[in-house]
Coordinates of C-alpha atoms in Angstrom, one line a residue:
M254 CA -33.7 -40.2 19.1
T255 CA -35.4 -37.0 18.1
V256 CA -35.8 -36.6 14.2
L257 CA -35.3 -32.7 13.2
P258 CA -38.0 -31.5 10.7
D259 CA -36.8 -31.3 6.8
D260 CA -38.0 -27.7 6.5
G261 CA -35.0 -25.7 7.6
L262 CA -32.2 -25.7 10.2
P263 CA -34.0 -25.0 13.4
L264 CA -31.3 -25.9 16.0
A265 CA -29.8 -22.4 16.7
A266 CA -33.6 -21.3 17.7
E267 CA -33.4 -23.7 20.7
F268 CA -30.9 -21.7 22.2
P269 CA -31.6 -18.0 23.9
D270 CA -30.1 -15.0 22.0
V271 CA -26.8 -13.8 23.5
T272 CA -26.2 -9.9 24.6
R273 CA -23.6 -8.0 24.0
E274 CA -23.3 -7.9 27.7
Q275 CA -22.6 -11.4 28.2
W276 CA -20.0 -11.4 25.5
Q277 CA -18.3 -8.5 27.4
R278 CA -17.8 -10.6 30.5
L279 CA -16.4 -13.3 28.6
V280 CA -13.7 -10.9 27.3
E281 CA -13.1 -9.5 30.8
G282 CA -12.6 -12.7 32.0
V283 CA -9.6 -13.2 29.2
L284 CA -8.2 -10.3 29.9
R285 CA -7.7 -10.7 33.7
K286 CA -6.3 -14.2 33.0
T287 CA -3.5 -12.9 30.5
G288 CA -2.9 -9.8 32.5
T289 CA -4.0 -7.7 30.0
S290 CA -6.3 -5.3 31.4
E291 CA -8.6 -5.2 34.9
A292 CA -11.2 -3.3 32.3
T293 CA -15.2 -4.1 32.7
G294 CA -18.1 -3.8 30.2
V295 CA -17.7 -1.3 27.2
A296 CA -13.9 -0.7 28.6
A297 CA -13.1 -4.2 28.3
E298 CA -14.4 -4.4 24.6
D299 CA -12.4 -0.9 23.9
A300 CA -9.1 -2.6 25.1
L301 CA -9.5 -5.0 22.3
S302 CA -9.8 -2.3 19.6
T303 CA -7.1 -1.2 17.4
E304 CA -6.0 2.2 16.4
I305 CA -5.5 3.1 12.7
E306 CA -5.0 5.9 10.5
D307 CA -6.7 8.9 10.2
G308 CA -7.8 8.6 13.9
L309 CA -9.7 5.9 13.6
R310 CA -10.5 2.5 15.4
T311 CA -11.5 -0.5 14.5
S312 CA -13.6 -2.6 17.0
P313 CA -13.4 -6.2 17.9
L314 CA -17.2 -6.9 17.4
Y315 CA -19.6 -5.2 15.0
T316 CA -23.6 -5.6 15.1
A317 CA -26.4 -4.0 13.7
D318 CA -26.6 -1.2 16.5
D319 CA -23.0 -0.1 14.5
S320 CA -24.6 0.1 10.8
A321 CA -24.0 3.7 9.2
Q322 CA -26.3 5.5 7.1
P323 CA -28.4 3.8 4.5
I324 CA -26.1 2.8 1.9
G325 CA -28.7 2.8 -1.0
F326 CA -28.2 0.2 -4.4
P327 CA -25.4 -0.3 -6.9
G328 CA -25.5 2.5 -9.7
F329 CA -27.8 4.9 -7.7
P330 CA -26.0 7.9 -5.5
P331 CA -24.5 8.3 -3.7
Y332 CA -22.6 5.5 -5.5
L333 CA -21.3 3.9 -2.3
R334 CA -22.2 0.7 -3.9
G335 CA -20.9 0.7 -7.1
S336 CA -21.0 3.6 -10.2
V337 CA -23.1 1.4 -12.4
P338 CA -26.1 -1.4 -11.9
E339 CA -24.5 -4.4 -12.9
G340 CA -21.1 -3.7 -11.3
N341 CA -18.4 -6.0 -12.6
V342 CA -20.7 -8.9 -12.8
L343 CA -20.8 -9.4 -16.6
S344 CA -17.1 -9.2 -17.6
G345 CA -14.9 -8.3 -14.5
W346 CA -13.0 -5.7 -14.1
D347 CA -10.7 -3.9 -16.6
V348 CA -7.3 -5.5 -16.3
R349 CA -5.0 -2.4 -16.8
Q350 CA -1.1 -3.0 -17.3
Q351 CA 1.6 -0.4 -17.1
H352 CA 4.2 -0.2 -19.6
R353 CA 7.5 2.2 -19.4
R354 CA 10.2 0.5 -21.3
P355 CA 11.8 2.9 -23.4
D356 CA 12.8 0.3 -26.2
A357 CA 9.6 0.7 -28.1
R358 CA 9.8 -2.7 -30.3
H359 CA 10.3 -4.4 -26.7
S360 CA 7.2 -2.6 -25.4
N361 CA 5.2 -3.5 -28.3
E362 CA 5.8 -7.3 -27.8
A363 CA 5.3 -6.8 -23.9
V364 CA 2.0 -5.0 -24.9
L365 CA 0.6 -7.7 -27.3
A366 CA 1.8 -10.8 -25.2
D367 CA -0.6 -8.7 -22.3
L368 CA -3.7 -8.3 -24.7
E369 CA -3.5 -11.8 -25.9
N370 CA -3.5 -13.0 -22.2
G371 CA -6.3 -11.3 -20.2
V372 CA -5.3 -7.7 -20.0
S373 CA -8.2 -5.3 -21.5
S374 CA -6.5 -2.1 -21.1
L375 CA -2.8 -0.5 -21.5
W376 CA -1.5 2.2 -19.3
L377 CA 1.4 3.7 -21.0
V378 CA 4.2 6.1 -19.6
L379 CA 5.6 8.5 -22.0
G380 CA 8.1 10.9 -22.1
R381 CA 11.3 11.4 -19.9
A382 CA 9.9 8.6 -17.3
G383 CA 9.2 6.1 -19.8
I384 CA 8.5 5.6 -23.7
D385 CA 9.7 8.1 -26.1
I386 CA 6.4 9.8 -27.6
A387 CA 7.4 9.5 -31.3
E388 CA 7.7 5.9 -30.6
L389 CA 4.0 5.4 -29.5
P390 CA 2.8 4.1 -33.2
T391 CA 5.4 1.5 -33.1
V392 CA 4.4 0.6 -29.1
L393 CA 0.8 0.3 -30.5
E394 CA 1.6 -1.4 -33.6
G395 CA -0.9 -4.7 -33.7
V396 CA -3.0 -3.4 -31.7
Y397 CA -7.0 -3.4 -31.6
L398 CA -7.0 0.0 -31.2
D399 CA -11.3 -0.3 -31.3
L400 CA -11.0 -2.9 -28.6
A401 CA -8.3 -1.9 -26.0
P402 CA -8.9 1.4 -24.1
V403 CA -5.3 3.4 -24.1
V404 CA -4.2 5.8 -20.9
L405 CA -1.5 8.0 -21.3
D406 CA 0.8 9.1 -18.7
A407 CA 3.0 11.8 -20.0
G408 CA 3.4 14.6 -17.3
A409 CA 4.4 17.6 -18.8
D410 CA 4.5 16.4 -22.1
F411 CA 0.5 15.8 -21.9
E412 CA -0.5 17.8 -25.3
A413 CA 2.8 16.2 -27.3
A414 CA 1.2 12.7 -26.2
A415 CA -2.4 13.1 -26.8
Q416 CA -2.1 14.7 -30.6
A417 CA 0.4 11.6 -31.1
L418 CA -2.5 8.9 -29.9
L419 CA -5.0 11.0 -32.0
R420 CA -2.6 10.4 -34.8
V421 CA -2.6 6.9 -34.5
Y422 CA -6.1 6.6 -34.2
A423 CA -6.5 8.6 -37.3
E424 CA -3.9 6.7 -39.6
R425 CA -5.7 3.4 -38.5
D426 CA -9.3 4.4 -39.2
V427 CA -10.3 4.1 -35.9
P428 CA -13.8 5.7 -35.5
P429 CA -13.7 8.4 -32.7
S430 CA -16.8 6.8 -31.2
V431 CA -15.0 3.7 -30.4
A432 CA -11.8 5.5 -29.1
A433 CA -11.4 4.9 -25.1
G434 CA -9.4 5.8 -22.4
N435 CA -7.7 8.5 -21.1
L436 CA -5.2 11.2 -22.4
G437 CA -3.8 11.6 -19.0
A438 CA -3.6 15.3 -18.3
D439 CA -3.0 15.9 -14.8
P440 CA -1.6 19.2 -13.9
L441 CA -2.1 19.5 -10.3
G442 CA -0.9 15.9 -9.9
L443 CA 2.2 16.9 -11.6
L444 CA 2.9 20.0 -9.5
A445 CA 2.7 17.5 -6.5
R446 CA 5.4 15.4 -8.1
T447 CA 7.6 18.0 -9.3
G448 CA 7.0 21.2 -7.2
D449 CA 7.3 23.1 -10.3
G450 CA 4.2 25.1 -11.0
D451 CA 5.3 27.7 -13.2
N452 CA 3.3 26.4 -16.1
T453 CA 0.6 24.7 -14.0
A454 CA -1.8 27.5 -15.2
V455 CA -1.1 26.9 -19.0
Q456 CA -1.6 23.1 -18.5
L457 CA -5.0 23.7 -16.7
A458 CA -6.2 25.9 -19.5
T459 CA -4.8 23.4 -22.2
A460 CA -6.5 20.3 -20.7
A461 CA -9.6 22.1 -20.3
D462 CA -9.6 23.3 -24.1
W463 CA -8.7 19.5 -25.1
A464 CA -11.6 18.7 -23.5
R465 CA -13.9 21.3 -25.0
R466 CA -12.7 20.5 -28.3
H467 CA -12.4 16.9 -28.2
G468 CA -14.7 15.5 -25.4
R469 CA -17.9 15.6 -27.8
T470 CA -16.0 13.9 -30.7
Y471 CA -14.1 11.2 -28.4
P472 CA -17.2 10.4 -25.8
G473 CA -14.9 7.6 -24.6
L474 CA -11.7 9.2 -24.3
R475 CA -11.6 11.0 -21.1
T476 CA -9.1 14.2 -20.6
L477 CA -7.8 13.9 -17.3
T478 CA -6.8 11.8 -14.5
V479 CA -7.3 12.6 -11.0
D480 CA -4.4 11.0 -9.6
A481 CA -3.9 10.5 -5.7
L482 CA -0.9 8.1 -5.8
P483 CA 1.4 11.2 -5.6
Y484 CA -0.2 11.6 -2.2
H485 CA -0.2 8.0 -0.9
E486 CA 3.5 7.6 -2.3
A487 CA 4.5 10.8 0.0
G488 CA 3.1 8.8 3.1
G489 CA -0.5 10.2 3.2
S490 CA -3.0 8.2 5.1
P491 CA -6.1 6.7 3.2
A492 CA -8.2 9.9 4.2
E493 CA -5.4 12.2 3.2
E494 CA -5.3 10.2 -0.3
L495 CA -8.9 11.1 -0.4
G496 CA -9.1 14.5 0.4
C497 CA -6.2 15.7 -2.1
S498 CA -8.3 13.9 -4.9
L499 CA -11.7 15.7 -4.2
A500 CA -9.8 19.0 -4.1
T501 CA -8.4 18.2 -7.5
G502 CA -11.3 16.9 -9.0
V503 CA -12.9 20.1 -7.6
A504 CA -10.3 22.3 -9.3
Y505 CA -10.7 20.5 -12.7
L506 CA -14.3 21.2 -12.9
R507 CA -14.0 24.5 -12.0
Q508 CA -11.5 24.9 -14.9
L509 CA -13.7 22.6 -17.1
T510 CA -16.8 24.7 -16.6
E511 CA -14.9 27.9 -17.4
A512 CA -13.9 26.6 -20.7
G513 CA -17.7 26.2 -21.4
L514 CA -18.5 22.4 -20.1
S515 CA -21.5 21.7 -18.5
I516 CA -21.2 20.1 -15.1
A517 CA -22.3 16.6 -16.7
E518 CA -19.6 16.9 -19.0
A519 CA -16.7 18.3 -17.0
C520 CA -17.2 14.9 -14.5
A521 CA -17.4 13.1 -17.4
Q522 CA -13.7 14.3 -18.4
L523 CA -12.5 13.0 -15.1
E524 CA -10.9 9.2 -14.1
F525 CA -9.8 8.7 -10.5
R526 CA -6.8 6.7 -9.6
Y527 CA -6.1 5.6 -6.2
A528 CA -3.7 3.2 -4.1
A529 CA -4.9 -0.2 -3.0
T530 CA -2.8 -1.5 -0.3
A531 CA -2.5 -4.9 1.6
D532 CA -4.9 -3.7 4.3
Q533 CA -7.8 -4.9 2.5
F534 CA -10.7 -3.7 4.3
V535 CA -9.3 0.0 4.5
T536 CA -9.0 -0.5 0.7
I537 CA -12.3 -1.5 0.3
A538 CA -13.5 1.1 2.6
K539 CA -11.4 3.8 0.6
L540 CA -12.7 2.9 -2.5
R541 CA -16.3 3.2 -1.4
A542 CA -16.1 6.3 0.2
A543 CA -14.4 8.1 -2.8
R544 CA -17.4 7.3 -4.8
R545 CA -20.1 8.6 -1.9
L546 CA -17.8 11.6 -1.5
W547 CA -17.4 12.3 -5.3
A548 CA -21.2 12.2 -5.4
R549 CA -21.4 14.7 -2.6
V550 CA -19.3 17.2 -4.8
A551 CA -21.3 16.7 -7.9
E552 CA -25.0 17.1 -5.9
V553 CA -23.3 20.2 -4.3
C554 CA -21.9 21.4 -7.9
G555 CA -25.5 21.2 -9.4
A556 CA -25.1 18.1 -11.5
E557 CA -27.7 15.6 -12.4
P558 CA -27.4 12.5 -10.2
A559 CA -25.9 10.2 -12.9
A560 CA -23.2 12.7 -13.5
G561 CA -21.8 12.0 -10.0
A562 CA -21.0 8.4 -10.6
Q563 CA -16.8 8.3 -10.5
R564 CA -15.1 6.5 -12.6
Q565 CA -12.0 4.5 -10.4
H566 CA -8.7 3.3 -11.3
A567 CA -6.7 1.5 -8.7
V568 CA -3.1 0.6 -8.8
T569 CA -1.6 -1.6 -6.2
S570 CA 0.5 0.3 -3.8
P571 CA 4.1 1.0 -4.8
V572 CA 4.8 2.3 -1.1
M573 CA 4.3 -1.6 -0.1
M574 CA 6.5 -3.1 -2.7
T575 CA 9.5 -4.4 -1.1
R576 CA 13.2 -4.8 -3.1
R577 CA 14.3 -7.6 -0.4
D578 CA 12.2 -10.6 -0.7
P579 CA 10.5 -9.1 -3.8
W580 CA 8.1 -12.5 -4.2
V581 CA 6.6 -11.8 -0.7
N582 CA 5.1 -8.8 -3.3
M583 CA 3.1 -11.6 -5.1
L584 CA 0.7 -12.0 -1.9
R585 CA 0.4 -8.3 -1.3
T586 CA -0.7 -7.4 -4.7
T587 CA -3.0 -10.3 -4.9
V588 CA -4.6 -9.0 -1.5
A589 CA -4.6 -5.4 -2.6
S590 CA -6.5 -6.4 -5.8
L591 CA -8.9 -8.3 -4.4
A592 CA -9.7 -5.6 -2.2
A593 CA -10.0 -3.1 -5.4
G594 CA -12.4 -5.5 -7.1
V595 CA -14.3 -6.1 -3.6
G596 CA -14.4 -2.1 -3.7
G597 CA -16.0 -1.6 -6.8
A598 CA -12.9 -0.3 -8.7
D599 CA -13.8 -0.1 -12.7
S600 CA -10.0 -0.8 -13.5
V601 CA -7.1 -2.5 -11.6
T602 CA -3.3 -2.7 -12.1
V603 CA -1.3 -5.0 -10.3
L604 CA 2.4 -3.8 -10.3
P605 CA 4.6 -6.6 -11.2
F606 CA 6.4 -8.2 -8.1
D607 CA 9.7 -6.7 -9.1
H608 CA 8.3 -3.2 -9.5
A609 CA 10.9 -1.8 -6.9
A610 CA 13.5 -3.4 -8.4
G611 CA 13.3 -1.6 -12.1
L612 CA 11.3 -2.6 -15.4
P613 CA 9.7 -6.1 -14.8
D614 CA 10.5 -9.3 -16.6
A615 CA 7.9 -11.3 -18.5
F616 CA 7.2 -13.4 -15.9
A617 CA 6.7 -10.7 -13.4
R618 CA 4.1 -9.4 -16.2
R619 CA 2.5 -12.8 -16.6
I620 CA 2.2 -13.3 -12.9
A621 CA 0.6 -9.6 -12.4
R622 CA -1.9 -9.9 -15.0
N623 CA -2.9 -13.5 -14.2
T624 CA -3.7 -12.2 -10.5
S625 CA -6.6 -10.3 -11.9
T626 CA -7.6 -13.4 -14.0
I627 CA -7.8 -15.9 -11.0
L628 CA -9.7 -13.3 -8.7
V629 CA -12.2 -12.9 -11.8
E630 CA -12.4 -16.2 -13.2
E631 CA -11.6 -18.7 -10.7
S632 CA -12.4 -16.8 -7.4
H633 CA -15.3 -15.0 -8.8
V634 CA -14.8 -12.2 -7.0
A635 CA -16.5 -10.0 -9.5
R636 CA -19.6 -12.6 -9.9
V637 CA -21.4 -10.4 -6.7
I638 CA -22.2 -6.5 -7.1
D639 CA -20.5 -5.1 -3.8
P640 CA -19.5 -8.4 -2.0
A641 CA -18.5 -6.2 1.3
G642 CA -22.3 -4.2 1.3
G643 CA -24.1 -4.9 4.6
S644 CA -20.9 -5.6 6.3
W645 CA -21.5 -3.8 9.9
Y646 CA -17.6 -3.5 10.1
V647 CA -17.3 -2.1 6.1
E648 CA -19.9 -0.2 6.0
R649 CA -19.2 1.7 9.7
L650 CA -15.4 2.4 8.1
T651 CA -16.7 3.7 5.1
D652 CA -18.7 6.4 6.8
E653 CA -15.8 7.1 9.3
L654 CA -13.3 7.3 6.7
A655 CA -15.3 9.5 4.4
R656 CA -16.0 12.1 7.3
A657 CA -12.6 12.2 8.0
A658 CA -11.7 12.6 4.2
W659 CA -14.1 15.3 4.1
G660 CA -12.7 17.3 6.8
W661 CA -9.1 17.2 5.2
F662 CA -10.9 18.3 1.7
Q663 CA -12.5 21.2 3.8
E664 CA -9.4 22.0 4.8
I665 CA -7.6 22.4 1.5
E666 CA -10.5 24.4 0.3
R667 CA -10.2 27.0 3.3
A668 CA -6.4 27.2 2.2
G669 CA -7.5 28.5 -1.2
G670 CA -7.7 24.7 -2.8
Q671 CA -5.3 22.2 -4.0
E672 CA -2.9 24.5 -6.0
S673 CA -2.6 26.9 -3.2
A674 CA -1.9 23.9 -0.7
L675 CA 0.5 22.4 -2.5
R676 CA 2.2 25.7 -2.9
D677 CA 2.2 26.8 0.3
G678 CA 3.2 23.7 1.9
V679 CA 0.0 22.6 3.5
V680 CA -0.3 19.6 2.0
R681 CA 3.4 18.6 2.5
E682 CA 3.5 19.4 5.9
R683 CA 0.2 17.5 6.6
L684 CA 1.7 14.3 4.8
D685 CA 4.9 14.5 6.3
R686 CA 3.5 14.5 10.1
T687 CA 1.5 11.5 8.9
W688 CA 4.7 9.8 7.7
R689 CA 7.0 10.3 10.7
R690 CA 3.9 8.6 12.7
R691 CA 4.0 5.5 10.4
R692 CA 7.7 5.9 10.0
D693 CA 7.7 5.3 13.8
E694 CA 5.4 2.2 13.7
L695 CA 7.7 0.7 11.2
A696 CA 11.1 1.2 13.1
H697 CA 9.1 -0.5 16.0
R698 CA 8.0 -3.3 14.2
R699 CA 4.1 -2.2 15.0
E700 CA 3.4 -2.2 11.5
P701 CA 5.7 -5.4 10.1
I702 CA 7.1 -5.8 6.7
T703 CA 7.6 -9.5 5.8
G704 CA 10.7 -10.5 4.3
V705 CA 12.1 -7.2 5.8
S706 CA 11.7 -6.4 9.3
E707 CA 10.2 -9.7 9.8
F708 CA 11.6 -13.1 9.0
P709 CA 14.1 -11.7 6.4
F710 CA 16.3 -14.2 4.3
L711 CA 20.1 -12.9 4.4
A712 CA 21.4 -15.6 1.8
E713 CA 18.7 -14.9 -0.8
E714 CA 20.3 -13.5 -4.0
P715 CA 18.8 -10.2 -4.7
V716 CA 16.4 -9.6 -8.2
R717 CA 18.1 -7.8 -10.5
R718 CA 16.3 -6.1 -13.4
D719 CA 17.3 -3.5 -15.8
A720 CA 17.0 0.4 -14.4
A721 CA 13.3 2.3 -15.2
P722 CA 13.3 6.0 -16.7
E723 CA 13.9 8.4 -13.7
E724 CA 10.6 9.6 -12.4
A725 CA 9.7 12.9 -12.1
G726 CA 10.6 14.5 -8.7
G727 CA 11.4 17.8 -6.9
G728 CA 8.0 18.3 -5.4
L729 CA 6.4 15.7 -2.8
P730 CA 8.7 12.9 -1.5
R731 CA 8.3 9.3 -2.7
V732 CA 8.4 7.0 0.5
R733 CA 8.6 3.0 0.7
R734 CA 7.7 1.2 3.6
D735 CA 10.9 -0.8 3.6
E736 CA 13.2 2.3 3.0
A737 CA 14.7 2.4 6.9
Y738 CA 15.6 -1.3 6.8
E739 CA 16.6 -1.4 3.2
A740 CA 19.3 1.7 4.4
L741 CA 20.5 -0.8 7.1
R742 CA 20.8 -3.8 4.5
A743 CA 22.6 -1.9 2.2
R744 CA 25.1 -1.2 4.3
S745 CA 25.4 -4.9 5.2
D746 CA 25.7 -5.4 1.2
G747 CA 28.6 -3.1 1.2
Q748 CA 30.8 -4.6 4.0
L749 CA 29.9 -8.2 2.2
A750 CA 31.1 -6.9 -1.4
A751 CA 34.1 -5.4 0.4
T752 CA 35.4 -8.1 2.7
G753 CA 33.2 -11.5 1.7
A754 CA 31.6 -11.3 5.0
R755 CA 28.7 -9.7 6.4
P756 CA 28.5 -8.0 10.1
K757 CA 27.8 -10.8 12.6
V758 CA 26.6 -11.2 16.1
L759 CA 26.9 -14.0 18.6
L760 CA 24.1 -15.4 20.0
A761 CA 25.1 -16.7 23.2
A762 CA 22.4 -19.5 24.0
L763 CA 22.3 -20.1 27.5
G764 CA 20.7 -23.3 29.2
P765 CA 18.6 -25.8 28.0
A766 CA 17.0 -25.4 24.1
A767 CA 13.7 -25.3 25.5
A768 CA 14.8 -22.2 27.5
Y769 CA 16.7 -20.2 24.9
T770 CA 14.9 -21.0 21.6
G771 CA 12.1 -18.6 21.8
R772 CA 14.3 -15.5 22.3
A773 CA 17.0 -16.9 20.4
T774 CA 14.7 -16.7 17.3
F775 CA 13.6 -13.3 18.2
A776 CA 16.9 -12.1 18.2
A777 CA 18.1 -13.6 15.0
N778 CA 14.9 -12.2 13.4
L779 CA 15.6 -8.5 14.7
F780 CA 19.3 -9.1 13.9
Q781 CA 18.6 -10.2 10.5
A782 CA 16.5 -7.3 9.4
G783 CA 19.5 -4.8 9.8
G784 CA 21.5 -7.3 7.5
I785 CA 23.6 -9.0 10.5
E786 CA 24.4 -12.4 10.5
P787 CA 23.6 -14.3 13.7
V788 CA 25.7 -16.8 14.8
R789 CA 24.0 -19.1 17.7
E790 CA 26.6 -20.7 20.1
E791 CA 25.8 -22.5 23.4
V792 CA 27.7 -21.1 26.2
T793 CA 28.2 -21.5 29.9
A794 CA 30.2 -19.2 32.3
E795 CA 33.4 -20.8 31.7
P796 CA 36.0 -18.3 30.5
T797 CA 37.8 -20.6 27.9
A798 CA 34.7 -21.7 26.5
V799 CA 33.5 -18.2 26.1
A800 CA 36.7 -16.8 24.6
D801 CA 36.6 -19.6 22.0
A802 CA 32.9 -18.9 21.1
L803 CA 33.9 -15.0 20.5
K804 CA 36.8 -16.1 18.7
R805 CA 34.9 -18.4 16.1
S806 CA 32.1 -16.0 16.0
G807 CA 34.3 -13.2 14.2
T808 CA 32.6 -10.6 15.8
T809 CA 32.8 -8.0 19.1
V810 CA 29.1 -8.1 19.4
V811 CA 27.0 -10.6 21.5
C812 CA 23.4 -11.2 22.5
L813 CA 22.5 -13.3 25.6
C814 CA 19.4 -15.6 24.8
S815 CA 17.8 -17.5 27.3
S816 CA 14.7 -17.7 30.1
D817 CA 14.5 -15.2 33.0
R818 CA 15.2 -18.2 35.3
V819 CA 18.5 -18.8 33.6
Y820 CA 19.5 -15.3 33.2
G821 CA 18.9 -15.2 37.2
E822 CA 21.5 -18.0 37.4
Q823 CA 24.1 -17.2 34.9
A824 CA 23.8 -14.1 32.7
E825 CA 25.9 -12.1 34.7
A826 CA 28.9 -14.6 34.9
V827 CA 28.6 -15.1 31.4
A828 CA 28.5 -11.4 30.2
E829 CA 31.4 -10.8 32.5
A830 CA 33.0 -13.6 30.6
F831 CA 32.7 -12.1 27.5
R832 CA 33.8 -9.0 28.3
A833 CA 36.8 -10.4 29.3
A834 CA 37.2 -12.4 26.2
G835 CA 37.1 -8.8 24.0
A836 CA 33.3 -8.4 23.5
R837 CA 32.5 -4.4 22.9
R838 CA 28.8 -4.8 23.4
V839 CA 26.4 -7.3 24.8
F840 CA 22.7 -7.3 24.6
L841 CA 20.5 -9.5 26.6
A842 CA 17.0 -10.6 24.8
G843 CA 14.4 -10.0 27.0
R844 CA 13.5 -7.9 30.1
P845 CA 14.3 -9.3 33.5
E846 CA 13.5 -7.6 36.4
Q847 CA 17.5 -6.7 37.0
R848 CA 19.8 -5.8 34.6
P849 CA 22.9 -8.2 35.2
A850 CA 26.5 -6.7 35.6
G851 CA 28.1 -6.5 31.9
V852 CA 24.7 -6.4 29.8
D853 CA 24.5 -3.4 27.8
E854 CA 20.9 -3.3 26.6
F855 CA 18.0 -5.1 26.5
I856 CA 16.5 -5.8 23.4
V857 CA 12.4 -6.6 23.5
A858 CA 9.3 -6.7 20.9
G859 CA 8.3 -3.2 20.7
G860 CA 11.7 -1.3 20.9
D861 CA 12.9 1.0 18.0
A862 CA 14.7 -1.6 15.7
V863 CA 16.0 0.8 13.2
T864 CA 17.8 2.7 15.9
F865 CA 19.1 -0.3 17.7
L866 CA 20.0 -2.0 14.4
T867 CA 22.0 1.6 13.3
G868 CA 23.7 1.3 16.5
V869 CA 24.9 -2.2 16.0
L870 CA 26.1 -1.3 13.0
D871 CA 28.1 1.4 13.7
E872 CA 29.7 -0.5 16.4
L873 CA 31.1 -3.0 14.1
G874 CA 32.4 -0.4 11.9
V875 CA 30.1 -0.8 8.9
A876 CA 30.2 1.9 6.7

C-alpha cells in the first residue's frame, strides 16, 4: 500500500490535464446518443448554451480563457466588487422593510416590531399610495431616529413629505449630522409611473433646491432616488433597467450641478433602487454591472474616483410575486435576497410573500425580515466581500450585461435623455417589445412559474389580505409573470362561485398505468394551470363504458393519455366512441406520427398553453 505524503493532496497531480477538446468530444457523444444534435467541436458546446434576455447567452462551461477585463478591488474604481472596501462584512447589509398601511397606529406597531426584530431602516410609502403625510409623526413614534434611517416614497408629494420628516427630526432633537435615509424625490420615476409630465421641470428644480439647501446640513440624508423599478415592472430586461437608471442618474446630475452642487456633492445625493429576481446569477451580475457603469458615468463627468461609488437599494421583484400559491414567493424572495447580498447591495428589501394579495400581515413581515437575518447571521453570506468575484461565469456575464446596458443608455441619450425618451415613447416601445417576447416564453411555459403554470394546486384556499392603496398609474404598465394564467384562473373561480364546481376535463387513461401515467400527469398539470379540474378515468373502446365515463366526469372535453404504441392500437376507436357519446372536443397528450381520427388536437410540451387553455374554457362556456 502506498502511503501518501502528509503535506498536501497530491492525488490530482497524478492525472494529466484535461483539455477543452476532450470535454467537447464527450459532449458530442451525449448529444448523438440523445438524438439532440450531430454537432461537433465548438458547435457541440454551443448546442448546450442558453439564450437569456438582452441577446446574451450563457455557456455550459467557463474557464480562465473566458475571464473579462481586470475587476479591481472592493471599494476602488470601477467599484465592480463593492462600493466600500469592507463590503457588508462588519454588520451585514441594511435590512429595509417597506410600510404603506394607511392606518397610522397599525403601521407604527408594525414599524416598531420590525425594528425590534432585525430591520435596520424603514421605507415609508406616503401620500395617496400609502400613509397620510400628516400621520408621519404617529408612524415614527417610539423610533430612535438617530439609529434608524428613514427612506420616503411620496411621489408627487415629495416636498410635503420631506418637510414633515424634517419637522419630526427638529421636534425630537435629532442632530442633523446623524439623520440618515433618503427624502425620495424621483421626478423622472414619477413621470414613468404616471405619464404626467406637466410638473416634471418644477419637481426637478424643487429636488435640486432641496439638495442644495439641505445637503451639507444633513450629510446622511440623500434627496433623490433613482428608482429603476418602474422599468422592471413594465417588463424591461436587466440591461434596460440598468440603462434607464443610468440615463435618469445623468439627468439628475445635470440638474443638481446646474443648481450649484459639485459633481461629488451631486453624486452623494443619489441612491439607486434595483429589482432582485430569483434568477440569481443575472441579479448578481446586474448589481455589479450597475456599479461599474455608474463609476464610468462619474468618471466621464469629471468626478473624483471616490464620488463614483454607487449606493444601491435592492428590492425583491414585484413582477415575480404570484397571487396563486403565494407561499412559493418565500422561496423566490430567499433566492433573490441571496443574490442581492452576493451582488453587493447596500440595502435589501424583501417583499412579504403576500405582497401580491394586498397589505401584508405580521407573519408575512416576520418571514420577510427573517430572510435577510438567516442569510447574514446563519448562512454568513455577508462574511465574504464579493463572494462571486473571480467566478468566470459571473465576471463574463457582468461584462456582457454592462455592455448591453451601456448601449441602451447611449440610445436614450441620443433620444434627448430620459425625460424625452419617456415622453416620446422610446422607452415604452422598447420595454413593450421585451415584455411581448417574455410573455411568449411564459405562455409556452419555457419560463415556468411554480405553483401557477407548473404544479398548480386548485384546491388551495386563496390568501386574503386587506387591499393595498391604489398605486399611481397612467404611465408605463405594471406587469406580472402570472397575469395570463391569473386571468384563466379567475374565470375558473367565477364558475366555481356561480355553480359550485370548476370546469372539468376528462383524462381518458388508455392501457396499463406504466403507459399512461407520464402523459396523464403532464396533461393534468397543463389543464390545472388554466383552472380546469382534471378527472382521470381508465377507459377502453367499449362504447357503453366510454359513455358512462364521460357522464360521470361532468364535462364534454376529453384528453386521451397513453404511450404512442397504445395510441396506435386504441386511440382512434376510443376517440370515435367519445364523439358518439357527446364529447365536443377530444385532445391527445403527445405527438404520435399520425393523428387518429376523432382527435382534434395534440397537446405537447412547448405549446402555447395560454392560447390552448383559453380555447378550452371558451369551449366549456366559462365566462
